CSV table of C-alpha atoms in Angstrom, one decimal:
chain,number,residue,atom,x,y,z
D,22,MET,CA,-110.5,4.1,-62.7
D,23,THR,CA,-109.0,4.8,-65.8
D,24,GLU,CA,-107.1,7.6,-64.2
D,25,ILE,CA,-105.7,5.4,-61.7
D,26,SER,CA,-104.6,2.5,-63.9
D,27,ARG,CA,-102.7,4.8,-66.2
D,28,ARG,CA,-101.2,6.1,-63.2
D,29,LYS,CA,-100.1,2.4,-62.0
D,30,ALA,CA,-99.0,1.9,-65.8
D,31,LEU,CA,-96.7,5.0,-65.6
D,32,ALA,CA,-95.2,4.1,-62.5
D,33,LEU,CA,-94.5,0.6,-63.3
D,34,GLY,CA,-92.9,2.0,-66.6
D,35,SER,CA,-90.5,4.5,-64.8
D,36,GLY,CA,-89.7,1.7,-62.3
D,37,MET,CA,-88.6,-0.3,-65.4
D,38,VAL,CA,-86.5,2.4,-66.6
D,39,ALA,CA,-84.7,2.6,-63.2
D,40,LEU,CA,-84.2,-0.9,-63.3
D,41,ALA,CA,-82.5,-0.6,-66.8
D,42,ILE,CA,-80.6,2.4,-65.4
D,43,LEU,CA,-79.1,0.5,-62.6
D,44,PRO,CA,-76.7,-1.7,-64.0
D,45,MET,CA,-74.9,1.1,-65.4
D,46,PRO,CA,-72.3,1.8,-62.3
D,47,ALA,CA,-71.6,-1.9,-62.2
D,48,ASN,CA,-70.3,-1.7,-65.6
D,49,ALA,CA,-68.0,1.3,-64.6
D,50,SER,CA,-66.5,-0.8,-61.9
D,51,ILE,CA,-65.9,-3.9,-64.3
D,52,GLU,CA,-63.4,-1.0,-66.2
D,53,GLN,CA,-61.9,-0.2,-63.0
D,54,VAL,CA,-61.3,-3.9,-62.4
D,55,MET,CA,-59.9,-4.0,-66.0
D,56,GLU,CA,-57.7,-1.0,-64.9
D,57,ASP,CA,-56.6,-2.3,-61.5
D,58,ILE,CA,-55.5,-5.8,-63.5
D,59,LYS,CA,-53.4,-3.7,-66.1
D,60,THR,CA,-51.8,-1.8,-63.4
D,61,PHE,CA,-51.1,-5.2,-61.7
D,62,THR,CA,-49.5,-6.7,-64.5
D,63,GLY,CA,-47.7,-3.8,-65.9
D,64,GLY,CA,-49.7,-4.0,-68.9
D,65,ALA,CA,-49.0,-7.6,-69.8
D,66,GLU,CA,-51.5,-10.2,-70.7
D,67,ALA,CA,-53.4,-12.4,-68.2
D,68,THR,CA,-54.4,-15.6,-69.5
D,69,GLU,CA,-57.3,-17.6,-67.9
D,70,SER,CA,-55.6,-20.6,-66.6
D,71,SER,CA,-56.5,-23.9,-64.7
D,72,ILE,CA,-53.4,-23.6,-62.6
D,73,ILE,CA,-55.0,-20.9,-60.5
D,74,LYS,CA,-57.9,-21.9,-58.6
D,75,LEU,CA,-60.2,-19.8,-56.6
D,76,GLU,CA,-62.6,-21.3,-53.8
D,77,VAL,CA,-65.7,-19.1,-52.9
D,78,PRO,CA,-69.3,-20.3,-51.8
D,79,GLU,CA,-71.8,-20.4,-54.8
D,80,ILE,CA,-74.3,-18.6,-52.5
D,81,ALA,CA,-73.3,-16.3,-49.7
D,82,GLU,CA,-75.9,-15.9,-47.4
D,83,ASN,CA,-74.2,-12.7,-45.5
D,84,GLY,CA,-72.1,-10.4,-47.9
D,85,ASN,CA,-70.3,-9.0,-44.7
D,86,THR,CA,-68.2,-12.3,-44.5
D,87,VAL,CA,-67.8,-14.2,-47.2
D,88,PRO,CA,-64.9,-17.0,-46.9
D,89,LEU,CA,-62.5,-17.2,-49.9
D,90,SER,CA,-59.9,-19.2,-50.7
D,91,VAL,CA,-57.1,-19.1,-53.3
D,92,SER,CA,-54.4,-21.4,-54.8
D,93,VAL,CA,-51.8,-21.6,-57.3
D,94,GLU,CA,-50.0,-24.8,-58.8
D,95,SER,CA,-46.2,-24.4,-58.5
D,96,PRO,CA,-43.4,-25.8,-57.1
D,97,MET,CA,-42.6,-23.1,-55.1
D,98,THR,CA,-38.6,-23.2,-55.3
D,99,ALA,CA,-36.3,-20.2,-55.1
D,100,ASP,CA,-36.2,-19.9,-59.2
D,101,ASN,CA,-40.1,-21.2,-59.8
D,102,TYR,CA,-42.7,-19.5,-57.5
D,103,VAL,CA,-45.6,-17.5,-57.1
D,104,LYS,CA,-45.1,-13.9,-56.3
D,105,ARG,CA,-48.3,-12.5,-55.9
D,106,VAL,CA,-52.1,-12.8,-56.3
D,107,ILE,CA,-54.4,-10.2,-56.3
D,108,LEU,CA,-58.3,-10.4,-55.7
D,109,LEU,CA,-60.9,-8.2,-57.0
D,110,ALA,CA,-64.6,-8.0,-56.8
D,111,GLU,CA,-66.2,-6.6,-60.0
D,112,LYS,CA,-69.4,-4.8,-58.3
D,113,ASN,CA,-67.9,-3.6,-54.9
D,114,PRO,CA,-67.7,0.3,-54.2
D,115,ASN,CA,-63.8,-0.4,-54.5
D,116,PRO,CA,-62.9,-3.4,-56.5
D,117,GLY,CA,-59.7,-4.2,-54.3
D,118,ILE,CA,-60.2,-7.2,-52.1
D,119,ALA,CA,-56.5,-8.0,-51.0
D,120,THR,CA,-53.1,-8.8,-52.4
D,121,PHE,CA,-51.0,-12.0,-51.2
D,122,HIS,CA,-47.1,-11.6,-51.4
D,123,PHE,CA,-45.8,-15.1,-51.5
D,124,SER,CA,-42.4,-16.5,-51.3
D,125,SER,CA,-40.3,-19.3,-52.3
D,126,ARG,CA,-40.6,-20.4,-48.1
D,127,SER,CA,-44.3,-20.4,-48.4
D,128,GLY,CA,-44.1,-24.1,-49.5
D,129,VAL,CA,-47.4,-24.0,-51.2
D,130,ALA,CA,-49.1,-21.1,-52.8
D,131,GLU,CA,-52.5,-21.3,-50.9
D,132,ALA,CA,-54.0,-18.6,-48.7
D,133,SER,CA,-57.6,-17.9,-47.0
D,134,THR,CA,-59.6,-14.9,-45.7
D,135,ARG,CA,-62.8,-13.4,-45.5
D,136,MET,CA,-64.3,-10.7,-47.7
D,137,ARG,CA,-67.3,-8.3,-48.0
D,138,LEU,CA,-69.4,-8.5,-51.2
D,139,ALA,CA,-71.9,-5.8,-51.8
D,140,THR,CA,-74.0,-7.6,-54.0
D,141,THR,CA,-73.9,-10.8,-56.3
D,142,GLN,CA,-71.0,-10.6,-58.5
D,143,ASN,CA,-68.0,-11.9,-59.9
D,144,VAL,CA,-64.7,-12.2,-57.8
D,145,VAL,CA,-61.2,-12.4,-60.1
D,146,ALA,CA,-58.0,-13.5,-59.0
D,147,VAL,CA,-54.7,-13.0,-61.0
D,148,ALA,CA,-51.5,-14.7,-59.9
D,149,GLU,CA,-48.0,-13.5,-61.0
D,150,LEU,CA,-45.3,-16.0,-61.0
D,151,SER,CA,-41.4,-15.8,-60.9
D,152,ASP,CA,-41.0,-16.3,-64.6
D,153,GLY,CA,-43.2,-13.3,-65.3
D,154,SER,CA,-46.1,-14.8,-66.6
D,155,PHE,CA,-49.6,-14.0,-65.4
D,156,HIS,CA,-52.7,-16.2,-64.6
D,157,MET,CA,-56.2,-15.4,-64.1
D,158,THR,CA,-59.9,-17.0,-62.8
D,159,LYS,CA,-63.0,-15.9,-62.1
D,160,SER,CA,-66.1,-17.2,-59.8
D,161,THR,CA,-69.6,-15.8,-59.3
D,162,VAL,CA,-70.7,-15.5,-55.7
D,163,LYS,CA,-74.5,-15.0,-55.0
D,164,VAL,CA,-75.4,-12.7,-52.3
D,165,THR,CA,-78.6,-13.2,-50.4
D,166,ILE,CA,-78.4,-10.1,-47.9
D,167,GLY,CA,-77.7,-7.5,-50.1
D,168,GLY,CA,-79.8,-4.2,-50.9
D,169,CYS,CA,-83.1,-5.8,-50.0
D,170,GLY,CA,-82.0,-6.6,-46.5
D,171,GLY,CA,-82.7,-10.3,-46.7
X,24,MET,CA,-62.3,1.5,-29.9
X,25,ALA,CA,-61.2,-1.4,-27.6
X,26,LYS,CA,-57.6,-2.2,-28.3
X,27,SER,CA,-57.1,-4.8,-31.3
X,28,LYS,CA,-56.0,-8.2,-30.3
X,29,PRO,CA,-54.0,-10.5,-32.3
X,30,ARG,CA,-54.6,-14.3,-32.3
X,31,VAL,CA,-52.4,-16.7,-34.1
X,32,LYS,CA,-52.7,-20.6,-34.3
X,33,ALA,CA,-49.4,-22.4,-35.4
X,34,PRO,CA,-47.8,-25.4,-34.9
X,35,LYS,CA,-45.1,-25.4,-31.5
X,36,SER,CA,-43.1,-27.9,-33.6
X,37,ALA,CA,-42.6,-29.5,-37.0
X,38,SER,CA,-40.2,-31.9,-38.9
X,39,LYS,CA,-37.9,-30.2,-41.5
X,40,GLY,CA,-39.4,-30.3,-44.8
X,41,ASP,CA,-43.1,-30.1,-43.4
X,42,VAL,CA,-45.5,-27.4,-44.8
X,43,VAL,CA,-47.4,-26.2,-41.6
X,44,THR,CA,-50.6,-24.1,-41.7
X,45,ILE,CA,-50.7,-20.6,-40.2
X,46,LYS,CA,-53.8,-19.4,-39.0
X,47,THR,CA,-54.3,-15.6,-37.7
X,48,LEU,CA,-56.9,-13.4,-36.6
X,49,ILE,CA,-57.0,-9.8,-35.4
X,50,SER,CA,-60.0,-8.1,-33.4
X,51,HIS,CA,-60.6,-5.1,-35.5
X,52,LYS,CA,-63.8,-3.1,-36.8
X,53,MET,CA,-62.1,-2.7,-40.3
X,54,GLU,CA,-64.4,0.7,-40.8
X,55,SER,CA,-64.8,0.6,-44.5
X,56,GLY,CA,-65.1,4.5,-45.0
X,57,GLN,CA,-68.3,3.7,-47.0
X,58,ARG,CA,-70.6,3.9,-44.1
X,59,LYS,CA,-72.5,6.9,-42.9
X,60,ASP,CA,-73.2,7.8,-39.3
X,61,LYS,CA,-76.9,9.2,-38.2
X,62,GLU,CA,-76.3,12.5,-39.5
X,63,GLY,CA,-75.1,11.4,-42.6
X,64,LYS,CA,-71.9,12.1,-42.4
X,65,VAL,CA,-69.2,9.5,-43.8
X,66,ILE,CA,-67.6,7.4,-41.2
X,67,PRO,CA,-63.8,7.9,-41.8
X,68,ARG,CA,-61.9,4.8,-43.1
X,69,GLN,CA,-59.9,2.9,-40.5
X,70,ILE,CA,-58.7,-0.7,-41.3
X,71,ILE,CA,-55.9,-3.1,-40.9
X,72,ASN,CA,-54.2,-2.4,-44.2
X,73,HIS,CA,-51.0,-4.7,-44.1
X,74,PHE,CA,-50.1,-7.8,-42.5
X,75,SER,CA,-46.7,-9.6,-42.5
X,76,ALA,CA,-45.5,-13.1,-41.5
X,77,LYS,CA,-41.3,-13.4,-40.9
X,78,PHE,CA,-39.7,-16.4,-39.8
X,79,ASN,CA,-36.2,-15.8,-38.3
X,80,GLY,CA,-36.3,-12.2,-40.0
X,81,GLU,CA,-37.1,-13.7,-43.4
X,82,THR,CA,-40.4,-12.3,-44.7
X,83,VAL,CA,-42.5,-15.5,-45.7
X,84,PHE,CA,-46.1,-13.9,-46.5
X,85,GLU,CA,-47.5,-10.3,-46.9
X,86,VAL,CA,-50.8,-9.2,-47.5
X,87,THR,CA,-51.9,-5.6,-48.8
X,88,ILE,CA,-55.5,-5.5,-47.2
X,89,GLU,CA,-58.4,-3.2,-49.0
X,90,PRO,CA,-61.8,-2.4,-47.0
X,91,ALA,CA,-63.4,-5.2,-48.6
X,92,ILE,CA,-61.8,-7.3,-46.0
X,93,SER,CA,-64.2,-8.5,-43.3
X,94,ALA,CA,-64.2,-7.1,-39.7
X,95,ASN,CA,-61.8,-9.1,-37.6
X,96,PRO,CA,-59.5,-9.9,-40.2
X,97,TYR,CA,-58.7,-13.6,-40.9
X,98,LEU,CA,-55.7,-14.8,-42.5
X,99,GLN,CA,-54.7,-18.7,-43.3
X,100,PHE,CA,-51.4,-19.4,-45.1
X,101,LYS,CA,-48.6,-22.0,-45.5
X,102,MET,CA,-44.6,-22.1,-44.7
X,103,ARG,CA,-42.5,-24.6,-45.6
X,104,VAL,CA,-40.0,-25.6,-42.3
X,105,GLU,CA,-36.5,-25.2,-43.0
X,106,GLU,CA,-34.9,-24.6,-39.2
X,107,ALA,CA,-36.2,-24.0,-35.9
X,108,GLY,CA,-37.0,-20.3,-35.2
X,109,GLU,CA,-39.3,-17.6,-34.3
X,110,PHE,CA,-42.3,-16.6,-36.3
X,111,GLU,CA,-43.3,-12.7,-36.1
X,112,PHE,CA,-46.6,-11.8,-37.3
X,113,THR,CA,-47.0,-7.8,-38.1
X,114,TRP,CA,-50.5,-6.0,-38.3
X,115,THR,CA,-50.3,-2.3,-39.5
X,116,ASP,CA,-53.4,0.2,-38.7
X,117,ASP,CA,-54.5,3.0,-40.9
X,118,ASP,CA,-53.9,5.1,-37.8
X,119,GLY,CA,-50.3,4.1,-37.8
X,120,SER,CA,-50.7,1.6,-34.7
X,121,VAL,CA,-48.8,-1.8,-35.2
X,122,TYR,CA,-49.7,-4.8,-33.7
X,123,SER,CA,-47.4,-7.9,-33.5
X,124,LYS,CA,-47.0,-11.3,-31.9
X,125,LYS,CA,-44.1,-13.7,-31.8
X,126,GLN,CA,-44.2,-17.3,-31.3
X,127,LYS,CA,-41.3,-20.1,-31.4
X,128,LEU,CA,-41.0,-23.3,-33.5
X,129,LYS,CA,-39.3,-26.3,-32.5
X,130,VAL,CA,-37.8,-28.9,-35.2
X,131,GLY,CA,-37.3,-32.2,-34.3
């Protein structure tokens, strides 16, 4: 009896170790996100700002198709408009989701699509304005069907 | 795979100055390049990697698409109407295929 409980204790212990190690690759991907943002901004600082809004569900039952909507406050005139918005997922195998290229003809800088999310994570949106400034926002999505098969 | 079929929902007419909403969808499996088949071999990536919307030849909206976009990619966006004319929507596949659809817009 003591033998079994010792084994159980060991199994539990190794399980804990595995859990502790698991988040590591996710951090690597967050670094990749920072790297992607840097490439997007050309090294310029992206400030957290309320002019960019990211609409995602709080909880997504199916990570295969998660609705996403992004909008940026802007007059969208020929000399003051939103050029691009990049969307990134912090814990997907590849962080890139999509880049929207707007023009002054867009009228409103707003677009929607559906994305895949591997697991519960942050979605990041960074906008480039025609004046050369960068604005970013973040939102967390909880994904129900991920590694555990729902 | 079955041939990809683009679908577009855009108004047929609008007034000058209106901002109209355009919804597009194309049937496509968007193979991410992350999945494996029964033998454990990686299924090669095949996605729609680019979308563009032009109006009278001028690009209004473009998207660079990554594998994280769901199967049957759906895109919704806006355009300010200045004059009557024709939309041209184009989707580009990893395999080089180009799918397109045109639609006229009346002003008045």
